[in-house]
C-alpha cells in the first residue's frame, strides 16, 4: 500500500509498505524572510501540517535541490541530516556531507524487504525560463520511484521545473501511474520580469497530456510569496479540461491519502 501525506510546499511523506520517504523537506514555521541566492528573497506564509517530531521514522529523503529555501529550509535540513540516506543532485552532494548525488537518468537501488526492487532514478528538470542561464537557479532533478509490485506504472516527482523537452523524455522512458508536479508559476519580477521558474497550470495540462498518468497530485503552489499563480486559478484552469481534471487530487494537508 502507498500513502502520501502533504506536509508543506513540495514536502511529502510517501509511505510504501512501511518504507517512509520524505521529499524536499521544508519544516520551518511561517513568517520568515529567506534569501534563495542570486538576489532572490521571499517570505514563507504557511506552516507545515506536521512538525518534525510527527514524521519519524523516515528511511529516505529525496531532495530535488539544496540551494533554495522553499525546498530545503532550516528545520528541513536539520531533519534530513538525521535520515540514513539522502538522494539529490551532484552539486548538493559536493556542498553537504552525507548526501548521495545522482546525474540525470542515474538510478540508485535500495535493498529493503519492505519494498522489493525499490529503485530511484533521477530525471532532468529545468528550473528557469529558457532565456535565463541554468547556473542562475542551479541544478535540479526530479525522481522516478519504482518497485516490483507496481502494476500500473511508476511514481514520478517532477522537481522544480518548467515544461521542457525533458518532460517528454520521461514519458518515453517510463509508464507513469502517479505524477506529482511542482507548480506555483514562480516569478522573481524585480530581477527577471514575467519569466517563470516552475510550471503554471497550462504547463501542467501539457505535461499531463504528454505523460498520460493515471493520477496527478499538485504540490509546491502555495506557502511562499514568490508563487504567482493562486490555487483558485490553478483549479479553474484544470476545470477547463474535465477528463484531465478527473485525474487530479489536491491532498488535504497532514492527512495520509492512499494512491
PDB file of C-alpha atoms in Angstrom:
ATOM      1  CA  UNK A   1       0.000   0.000   0.000  1.00  0.00           C
ATOM      2  CA  UNK A   2       1.196   3.508  -0.823  1.00  0.00           C
ATOM      3  CA  UNK A   3       0.066   6.610   1.058  1.00  0.00           C
ATOM      4  CA  UNK A   4       1.117  10.211   0.514  1.00  0.00           C
ATOM      5  CA  UNK A   5       0.849  12.929   3.153  1.00  0.00           C
ATOM      6  CA  UNK A   6       1.346  16.530   2.042  1.00  0.00           C
ATOM      7  CA  UNK A   7       3.408  18.308   4.687  1.00  0.00           C
ATOM      8  CA  UNK A   8       4.427  21.671   3.204  1.00  0.00           C
ATOM      9  CA  UNK A   9       5.253  23.171  -0.220  1.00  0.00           C
ATOM     10  CA  UNK A  10       6.861  20.189  -2.055  1.00  0.00           C
ATOM     11  CA  UNK A  11       7.429  18.276   1.183  1.00  0.00           C
ATOM     12  CA  UNK A  12       5.542  14.966   1.214  1.00  0.00           C
ATOM     13  CA  UNK A  13       5.757  11.825   3.283  1.00  0.00           C
ATOM     14  CA  UNK A  14       5.436   8.829   0.967  1.00  0.00           C
ATOM     15  CA  UNK A  15       4.860   5.539   2.776  1.00  0.00           C
ATOM     16  CA  UNK A  16       5.338   2.376   0.707  1.00  0.00           C
ATOM     17  CA  UNK A  17       4.565  -0.708   2.794  1.00  0.00           C
ATOM     18  CA  UNK A  18       6.145   0.973   5.816  1.00  0.00           C
ATOM     19  CA  UNK A  19       9.215   2.312   3.978  1.00  0.00           C
ATOM     20  CA  UNK A  20       8.974   6.062   4.504  1.00  0.00           C
ATOM     21  CA  UNK A  21      10.291   8.641   2.030  1.00  0.00           C
ATOM     22  CA  UNK A  22      10.340  12.397   2.708  1.00  0.00           C
ATOM     23  CA  UNK A  23      10.634  14.785  -0.228  1.00  0.00           C
ATOM     24  CA  UNK A  24      12.095  18.320  -0.280  1.00  0.00           C
ATOM     25  CA  UNK A  25      11.953  18.927   3.495  1.00  0.00           C
ATOM     26  CA  UNK A  26      10.521  22.344   4.437  1.00  0.00           C
ATOM     27  CA  UNK A  27       9.608  22.293   8.113  1.00  0.00           C
ATOM     28  CA  UNK A  28      10.064  25.892   9.316  1.00  0.00           C
ATOM     29  CA  UNK A  29       7.031  27.821  10.509  1.00  0.00           C
ATOM     30  CA  UNK A  30       5.640  30.738   8.519  1.00  0.00           C
ATOM     31  CA  UNK A  31       6.738  34.348   8.805  1.00  0.00           C
ATOM     32  CA  UNK A  32      10.427  34.374   7.990  1.00  0.00           C
ATOM     33  CA  UNK A  33      12.075  36.121   5.038  1.00  0.00           C
ATOM     34  CA  UNK A  34      14.574  33.922   3.171  1.00  0.00           C
ATOM     35  CA  UNK A  35      17.375  34.560   0.703  1.00  0.00           C
ATOM     36  CA  UNK A  36      17.389  31.888  -2.009  1.00  0.00           C
ATOM     37  CA  UNK A  37      20.556  33.082  -3.729  1.00  0.00           C
ATOM     38  CA  UNK A  38      21.228  35.371  -6.732  1.00  0.00           C
ATOM     39  CA  UNK A  39      19.436  38.251  -5.014  1.00  0.00           C
ATOM     40  CA  UNK A  40      16.130  36.387  -4.676  1.00  0.00           C
ATOM     41  CA  UNK A  41      14.140  36.904  -1.459  1.00  0.00           C
ATOM     42  CA  UNK A  42      10.698  35.680  -0.413  1.00  0.00           C
ATOM     43  CA  UNK A  43       8.664  35.097   2.708  1.00  0.00           C
ATOM     44  CA  UNK A  44       7.158  31.852   3.919  1.00  0.00           C
ATOM     45  CA  UNK A  45       3.417  32.188   4.545  1.00  0.00           C
ATOM     46  CA  UNK A  46       2.289  28.663   5.576  1.00  0.00           C
ATOM     47  CA  UNK A  47       3.168  26.358   8.452  1.00  0.00           C
ATOM     48  CA  UNK A  48       3.947  22.675   7.862  1.00  0.00           C
ATOM     49  CA  UNK A  49       0.963  20.414   8.510  1.00  0.00           C
ATOM     50  CA  UNK A  50       3.067  18.194  10.773  1.00  0.00           C
ATOM     51  CA  UNK A  51       6.058  19.037  12.987  1.00  0.00           C
ATOM     52  CA  UNK A  52       9.362  17.187  12.543  1.00  0.00           C
ATOM     53  CA  UNK A  53       8.507  15.021  15.559  1.00  0.00           C
ATOM     54  CA  UNK A  54       5.403  13.789  13.720  1.00  0.00           C
ATOM     55  CA  UNK A  55       7.352  12.455  10.740  1.00  0.00           C
ATOM     56  CA  UNK A  56       9.651   9.884  12.301  1.00  0.00           C
ATOM     57  CA  UNK A  57      10.826   7.398  11.301  1.00  0.00           C
ATOM     58  CA  UNK A  58      11.996   8.303   7.795  1.00  0.00           C
ATOM     59  CA  UNK A  59      14.167   5.943   5.737  1.00  0.00           C
ATOM     60  CA  UNK A  60      14.992   8.121   2.727  1.00  0.00           C
ATOM     61  CA  UNK A  61      14.979  11.785   1.726  1.00  0.00           C
ATOM     62  CA  UNK A  62      14.549  12.744  -1.931  1.00  0.00           C
ATOM     63  CA  UNK A  63      15.859  16.292  -2.311  1.00  0.00           C
ATOM     64  CA  UNK A  64      15.317  17.824  -5.745  1.00  0.00           C
ATOM     65  CA  UNK A  65      17.869  20.560  -4.963  1.00  0.00           C
ATOM     66  CA  UNK A  66      19.573  22.055  -1.937  1.00  0.00           C
ATOM     67  CA  UNK A  67      20.096  25.691  -2.954  1.00  0.00           C
ATOM     68  CA  UNK A  68      16.604  27.146  -2.451  1.00  0.00           C
ATOM     69  CA  UNK A  69      14.991  27.523   0.940  1.00  0.00           C
ATOM     70  CA  UNK A  70      11.459  26.773  -0.287  1.00  0.00           C
ATOM     71  CA  UNK A  71      12.631  23.202  -0.883  1.00  0.00           C
ATOM     72  CA  UNK A  72      15.162  22.837   1.923  1.00  0.00           C
ATOM     73  CA  UNK A  73      14.739  25.229   4.854  1.00  0.00           C
ATOM     74  CA  UNK A  74      16.482  25.298   8.240  1.00  0.00           C
ATOM     75  CA  UNK A  75      14.450  22.674  10.096  1.00  0.00           C
ATOM     76  CA  UNK A  76      14.108  20.644   6.912  1.00  0.00           C
ATOM     77  CA  UNK A  77      17.865  20.470   6.539  1.00  0.00           C
ATOM     78  CA  UNK A  78      18.332  19.575  10.197  1.00  0.00           C
ATOM     79  CA  UNK A  79      15.767  16.783   9.879  1.00  0.00           C
ATOM     80  CA  UNK A  80      17.150  15.457   6.595  1.00  0.00           C
ATOM     81  CA  UNK A  81      20.651  15.108   8.002  1.00  0.00           C
ATOM     82  CA  UNK A  82      19.272  12.740  10.662  1.00  0.00           C
ATOM     83  CA  UNK A  83      17.943  10.353   7.974  1.00  0.00           C
ATOM     84  CA  UNK A  84      20.106   7.381   6.855  1.00  0.00           C
ATOM     85  CA  UNK A  85      20.005   8.206   3.126  1.00  0.00           C
ATOM     86  CA  UNK A  86      19.554  11.433   1.142  1.00  0.00           C
ATOM     87  CA  UNK A  87      19.470  11.346  -2.665  1.00  0.00           C
ATOM     88  CA  UNK A  88      19.885  14.632  -4.528  1.00  0.00           C
ATOM     89  CA  UNK A  89      21.943  16.361  -7.209  1.00  0.00           C
ATOM     90  CA  UNK A  90      25.705  16.061  -7.647  1.00  0.00           C
ATOM     91  CA  UNK A  91      26.175  19.728  -6.590  1.00  0.00           C
ATOM     92  CA  UNK A  92      24.186  19.017  -3.411  1.00  0.00           C
ATOM     93  CA  UNK A  93      26.457  16.069  -2.658  1.00  0.00           C
ATOM     94  CA  UNK A  94      29.514  18.306  -3.056  1.00  0.00           C
ATOM     95  CA  UNK A  95      28.037  21.009  -0.838  1.00  0.00           C
ATOM     96  CA  UNK A  96      26.648  18.882   2.014  1.00  0.00           C
ATOM     97  CA  UNK A  97      28.295  15.878   3.598  1.00  0.00           C
ATOM     98  CA  UNK A  98      26.016  12.839   3.780  1.00  0.00           C
ATOM     99  CA  UNK A  99      24.146  13.413   0.508  1.00  0.00           C
ATOM    100  CA  UNK A 100      24.424  10.944  -2.372  1.00  0.00           C
ATOM    101  CA  UNK A 101      24.335  12.748  -5.711  1.00  0.00           C
ATOM    102  CA  UNK A 102      22.735  11.476  -8.916  1.00  0.00           C
ATOM    103  CA  UNK A 103      23.116  12.613 -12.506  1.00  0.00           C
ATOM    104  CA  UNK A 104      20.120  12.771 -14.853  1.00  0.00           C
ATOM    105  CA  UNK A 105      18.815   9.228 -15.542  1.00  0.00           C
ATOM    106  CA  UNK A 106      21.160   7.692 -12.964  1.00  0.00           C
ATOM    107  CA  UNK A 107      19.489   5.064 -10.748  1.00  0.00           C
ATOM    108  CA  UNK A 108      20.056   4.050  -7.133  1.00  0.00           C
ATOM    109  CA  UNK A 109      18.777   0.687  -5.856  1.00  0.00           C
ATOM    110  CA  UNK A 110      17.709   0.281  -2.227  1.00  0.00           C
ATOM    111  CA  UNK A 111      17.708  -3.140  -0.604  1.00  0.00           C
ATOM    112  CA  UNK A 112      14.725  -3.376   1.755  1.00  0.00           C
ATOM    113  CA  UNK A 113      12.426  -6.315   2.439  1.00  0.00           C
ATOM    114  CA  UNK A 114       9.507  -3.898   2.835  1.00  0.00           C
ATOM    115  CA  UNK A 115       9.685  -2.808  -0.811  1.00  0.00           C
ATOM    116  CA  UNK A 116      11.385  -5.436  -3.004  1.00  0.00           C
ATOM    117  CA  UNK A 117      13.036  -3.994  -6.089  1.00  0.00           C
ATOM    118  CA  UNK A 118      12.950  -0.389  -4.863  1.00  0.00           C
ATOM    119  CA  UNK A 119      14.864   1.866  -7.244  1.00  0.00           C
ATOM    120  CA  UNK A 120      15.126   5.641  -7.518  1.00  0.00           C
ATOM    121  CA  UNK A 121      16.015   7.248 -10.842  1.00  0.00           C
ATOM    122  CA  UNK A 122      16.904  10.927 -11.247  1.00  0.00           C
ATOM    123  CA  UNK A 123      15.047  12.761 -14.001  1.00  0.00           C
ATOM    124  CA  UNK A 124      16.011  16.068 -15.657  1.00  0.00           C
ATOM    125  CA  UNK A 125      14.436  19.349 -14.628  1.00  0.00           C
ATOM    126  CA  UNK A 126      14.734  22.923 -15.917  1.00  0.00           C
ATOM    127  CA  UNK A 127      14.278  25.362 -13.050  1.00  0.00           C
ATOM    128  CA  UNK A 128      14.470  28.557 -15.096  1.00  0.00           C
ATOM    129  CA  UNK A 129      12.965  30.291 -18.138  1.00  0.00           C
ATOM    130  CA  UNK A 130      14.623  29.230 -21.402  1.00  0.00           C
ATOM    131  CA  UNK A 131      16.370  32.581 -21.761  1.00  0.00           C
ATOM    132  CA  UNK A 132      17.920  32.610 -18.263  1.00  0.00           C
ATOM    133  CA  UNK A 133      21.225  30.684 -17.872  1.00  0.00           C
ATOM    134  CA  UNK A 134      20.831  27.461 -15.909  1.00  0.00           C
ATOM    135  CA  UNK A 135      23.530  28.325 -13.387  1.00  0.00           C
ATOM    136  CA  UNK A 136      21.412  31.194 -12.029  1.00  0.00           C
ATOM    137  CA  UNK A 137      18.912  28.806 -10.383  1.00  0.00           C
ATOM    138  CA  UNK A 138      21.294  25.851 -10.207  1.00  0.00           C
ATOM    139  CA  UNK A 139      20.938  22.142 -10.861  1.00  0.00           C
ATOM    140  CA  UNK A 140      17.612  20.429 -10.065  1.00  0.00           C
ATOM    141  CA  UNK A 141      16.381  16.876 -10.573  1.00  0.00           C
ATOM    142  CA  UNK A 142      13.089  15.029 -10.320  1.00  0.00           C
ATOM    143  CA  UNK A 143      12.637  11.402  -9.333  1.00  0.00           C
ATOM    144  CA  UNK A 144      11.126   8.141 -10.514  1.00  0.00           C
ATOM    145  CA  UNK A 145      10.180   5.708  -7.745  1.00  0.00           C
ATOM    146  CA  UNK A 146       9.756   2.127  -8.948  1.00  0.00           C
ATOM    147  CA  UNK A 147       9.459  -1.248  -7.240  1.00  0.00           C
ATOM    148  CA  UNK A 148       8.474  -4.816  -8.050  1.00  0.00           C
ATOM    149  CA  UNK A 149       4.800  -4.766  -7.045  1.00  0.00           C
ATOM    150  CA  UNK A 150       3.805  -1.787  -9.203  1.00  0.00           C
ATOM    151  CA  UNK A 151       1.169  -2.909 -11.692  1.00  0.00           C
ATOM    152  CA  UNK A 152       0.036   0.332 -13.319  1.00  0.00           C
ATOM    153  CA  UNK A 153       3.307   2.244 -13.634  1.00  0.00           C
ATOM    154  CA  UNK A 154       5.812   4.178 -11.563  1.00  0.00           C
ATOM    155  CA  UNK A 155       5.626   7.257  -9.328  1.00  0.00           C
ATOM    156  CA  UNK A 156       7.079  10.415 -10.888  1.00  0.00           C
ATOM    157  CA  UNK A 157       8.055  13.556  -8.953  1.00  0.00           C
ATOM    158  CA  UNK A 158       8.859  16.453 -11.279  1.00  0.00           C
ATOM    159  CA  UNK A 159      11.058  18.551  -9.004  1.00  0.00           C
ATOM    160  CA  UNK A 160      11.051  22.316  -9.567  1.00  0.00           C
ATOM    161  CA  UNK A 161      10.803  22.680 -13.334  1.00  0.00           C
ATOM    162  CA  UNK A 162       9.078  24.433 -16.185  1.00  0.00           C
ATOM    163  CA  UNK A 163       7.709  22.443 -19.080  1.00  0.00           C
ATOM    164  CA  UNK A 164      10.554  21.440 -21.419  1.00  0.00           C
ATOM    165  CA  UNK A 165      11.551  18.507 -23.628  1.00  0.00           C
ATOM    166  CA  UNK A 166      12.875  16.569 -20.643  1.00  0.00           C
ATOM    167  CA  UNK A 167       9.269  16.045 -19.517  1.00  0.00           C
ATOM    168  CA  UNK A 168       8.526  14.332 -22.826  1.00  0.00           C
ATOM    169  CA  UNK A 169      11.595  12.120 -22.383  1.00  0.00           C
ATOM    170  CA  UNK A 170      10.285  10.940 -19.012  1.00  0.00           C
ATOM    171  CA  UNK A 171       7.118   9.784 -20.767  1.00  0.00           C
ATOM    172  CA  UNK A 172       9.120   7.928 -23.393  1.00  0.00           C
ATOM    173  CA  UNK A 173      11.156   6.036 -20.790  1.00  0.00           C
ATOM    174  CA  UNK A 174       8.525   5.256 -18.151  1.00  0.00           C
ATOM    175  CA  UNK A 175       4.873   4.357 -17.806  1.00  0.00           C
ATOM    176  CA  UNK A 176       3.588   6.758 -15.157  1.00  0.00           C
ATOM    177  CA  UNK A 177       0.899   5.756 -12.684  1.00  0.00           C
ATOM    178  CA  UNK A 178       1.096   8.698 -10.247  1.00  0.00           C
ATOM    179  CA  UNK A 179       2.646  12.032 -11.290  1.00  0.00           C
ATOM    180  CA  UNK A 180       3.469  14.633  -8.655  1.00  0.00           C
ATOM    181  CA  UNK A 181       4.099  18.074 -10.153  1.00  0.00           C
ATOM    182  CA  UNK A 182       5.807  21.085  -8.581  1.00  0.00           C
ATOM    183  CA  UNK A 183       3.786  24.127  -9.647  1.00  0.00           C
ATOM    184  CA  UNK A 184       3.350  27.731  -8.441  1.00  0.00           C
ATOM    185  CA  UNK A 185       4.463  29.679 -11.547  1.00  0.00           C
ATOM    186  CA  UNK A 186       7.395  31.055  -9.548  1.00  0.00           C
ATOM    187  CA  UNK A 187       8.486  34.506 -10.679  1.00  0.00           C
ATOM    188  CA  UNK A 188      11.113  36.970  -9.486  1.00  0.00           C
ATOM    189  CA  UNK A 189       9.637  40.031 -11.128  1.00  0.00           C
ATOM    190  CA  UNK A 190      12.192  42.557  -9.880  1.00  0.00           C
ATOM    191  CA  UNK A 191      15.005  40.502 -11.464  1.00  0.00           C
ATOM    192  CA  UNK A 192      13.616  38.598 -14.467  1.00  0.00           C
ATOM    193  CA  UNK A 193      10.141  40.057 -15.028  1.00  0.00           C
ATOM    194  CA  UNK A 194       7.454  37.587 -16.052  1.00  0.00           C
ATOM    195  CA  UNK A 195       9.877  34.704 -16.577  1.00  0.00           C
ATOM    196  CA  UNK A 196       8.702  31.593 -14.724  1.00  0.00           C
ATOM    197  CA  UNK A 197      10.856  29.123 -12.809  1.00  0.00           C
ATOM    198  CA  UNK A 198       8.219  26.439 -12.177  1.00  0.00           C
ATOM    199  CA  UNK A 199       5.151  25.190 -14.027  1.00  0.00           C
ATOM    200  CA  UNK A 200       1.892  27.089 -14.241  1.00  0.00           C
ATOM    201  CA  UNK A 201      -1.493  25.479 -14.799  1.00  0.00           C
ATOM    202  CA  UNK A 202      -1.163  25.452 -18.597  1.00  0.00           C
ATOM    203  CA  UNK A 203       2.212  23.728 -18.302  1.00  0.00           C
ATOM    204  CA  UNK A 204       0.583  21.188 -16.025  1.00  0.00           C
ATOM    205  CA  UNK A 205      -2.093  20.401 -18.614  1.00  0.00           C
ATOM    206  CA  UNK A 206       0.566  19.945 -21.286  1.00  0.00           C
ATOM    207  CA  UNK A 207       2.621  17.683 -19.008  1.00  0.00           C
ATOM    208  CA  UNK A 208      -0.380  15.501 -18.207  1.00  0.00           C
ATOM    209  CA  UNK A 209      -1.190  15.208 -21.911  1.00  0.00           C
ATOM    210  CA  UNK A 210       2.386  14.108 -22.689  1.00  0.00           C
ATOM    211  CA  UNK A 211       2.829  11.693 -19.773  1.00  0.00           C
ATOM    212  CA  UNK A 212      -0.747  10.367 -19.549  1.00  0.00           C
ATOM    213  CA  UNK A 213      -0.528   9.367 -15.861  1.00  0.00           C
ATOM    214  CA  UNK A 214      -3.421   7.661 -14.123  1.00  0.00           C
ATOM    215  CA  UNK A 215      -3.291  10.031 -11.133  1.00  0.00           C
ATOM    216  CA  UNK A 216      -1.942  13.560 -10.669  1.00  0.00           C
ATOM    217  CA  UNK A 217      -1.005  15.318  -7.430  1.00  0.00           C
ATOM    218  CA  UNK A 218      -0.143  19.057  -7.493  1.00  0.00           C
ATOM    219  CA  UNK A 219       2.270  20.406  -4.860  1.00  0.00           C
ATOM    220  CA  UNK A 220       4.518  23.480  -4.489  1.00  0.00           C
ATOM    221  CA  UNK A 221       1.813  26.028  -5.358  1.00  0.00           C
ATOM    222  CA  UNK A 222       1.211  27.842  -2.073  1.00  0.00           C
ATOM    223  CA  UNK A 223       3.042  28.901   1.069  1.00  0.00           C
ATOM    224  CA  UNK A 224       5.592  31.402  -0.316  1.00  0.00           C
ATOM    225  CA  UNK A 225       5.325  34.926  -1.686  1.00  0.00           C
ATOM    226  CA  UNK A 226       7.188  34.080  -4.911  1.00  0.00           C
ATOM    227  CA  UNK A 227       4.370  31.770  -6.053  1.00  0.00           C
ATOM    228  CA  UNK A 228       2.404  33.827  -8.576  1.00  0.00           C
ATOM    229  CA  UNK A 229      -0.444  31.537  -9.664  1.00  0.00           C
ATOM    230  CA  UNK A 230      -3.081  31.077  -6.959  1.00  0.00           C
ATOM    231  CA  UNK A 231      -4.660  27.769  -6.055  1.00  0.00           C
ATOM    232  CA  UNK A 232      -8.002  29.102  -7.265  1.00  0.00           C
ATOM    233  CA  UNK A 233      -6.570  29.993 -10.680  1.00  0.00           C
ATOM    234  CA  UNK A 234      -4.883  26.589 -10.956  1.00  0.00           C
ATOM    235  CA  UNK A 235      -8.139  24.802 -10.193  1.00  0.00           C
ATOM    236  CA  UNK A 236     -10.001  26.983 -12.702  1.00  0.00           C
ATOM    237  CA  UNK A 237      -7.516  26.040 -15.435  1.00  0.00           C
ATOM    238  CA  UNK A 238      -7.867  22.346 -14.609  1.00  0.00           C
ATOM    239  CA  UNK A 239     -11.654  22.574 -14.575  1.00  0.00           C
ATOM    240  CA  UNK A 240     -11.496  23.678 -18.203  1.00  0.00           C
ATOM    241  CA  UNK A 241     -10.357  20.167 -19.182  1.00  0.00           C
ATOM    242  CA  UNK A 242     -12.711  17.734 -17.391  1.00  0.00           C
ATOM    243  CA  UNK A 243     -11.004  14.456 -18.476  1.00  0.00           C
ATOM    244  CA  UNK A 244      -7.682  15.669 -17.088  1.00  0.00           C
ATOM    245  CA  UNK A 245      -9.280  17.283 -14.049  1.00  0.00           C
ATOM    246  CA  UNK A 246     -10.729  13.923 -13.020  1.00  0.00           C
ATOM    247  CA  UNK A 247      -7.187  12.603 -12.619  1.00  0.00           C
ATOM    248  CA  UNK A 248      -6.113  15.393 -10.253  1.00  0.00           C
ATOM    249  CA  UNK A 249      -6.210  15.226  -6.463  1.00  0.00           C
ATOM    250  CA  UNK A 250      -5.324  18.123  -4.161  1.00  0.00           C
ATOM    251  CA  UNK A 251      -4.190  16.405  -0.980  1.00  0.00           C
ATOM    252  CA  UNK A 252      -5.592  17.611   2.358  1.00  0.00           C
ATOM    253  CA  UNK A 253      -2.629  18.799   4.459  1.00  0.00           C
ATOM    254  CA  UNK A 254      -1.373  16.320   7.026  1.00  0.00           C
ATOM    255  CA  UNK A 255      -3.757  13.529   6.037  1.00  0.00           C
ATOM    256  CA  UNK A 256      -2.357  10.248   4.639  1.00  0.00           C
ATOM    257  CA  UNK A 257      -4.015   9.601   1.271  1.00  0.00           C
ATOM    258  CA  UNK A 258      -3.902   6.175  -0.359  1.00  0.00           C
ATOM    259  CA  UNK A 259      -2.961   6.188  -4.036  1.00  0.00           C
TER     260      UNK A 259
END
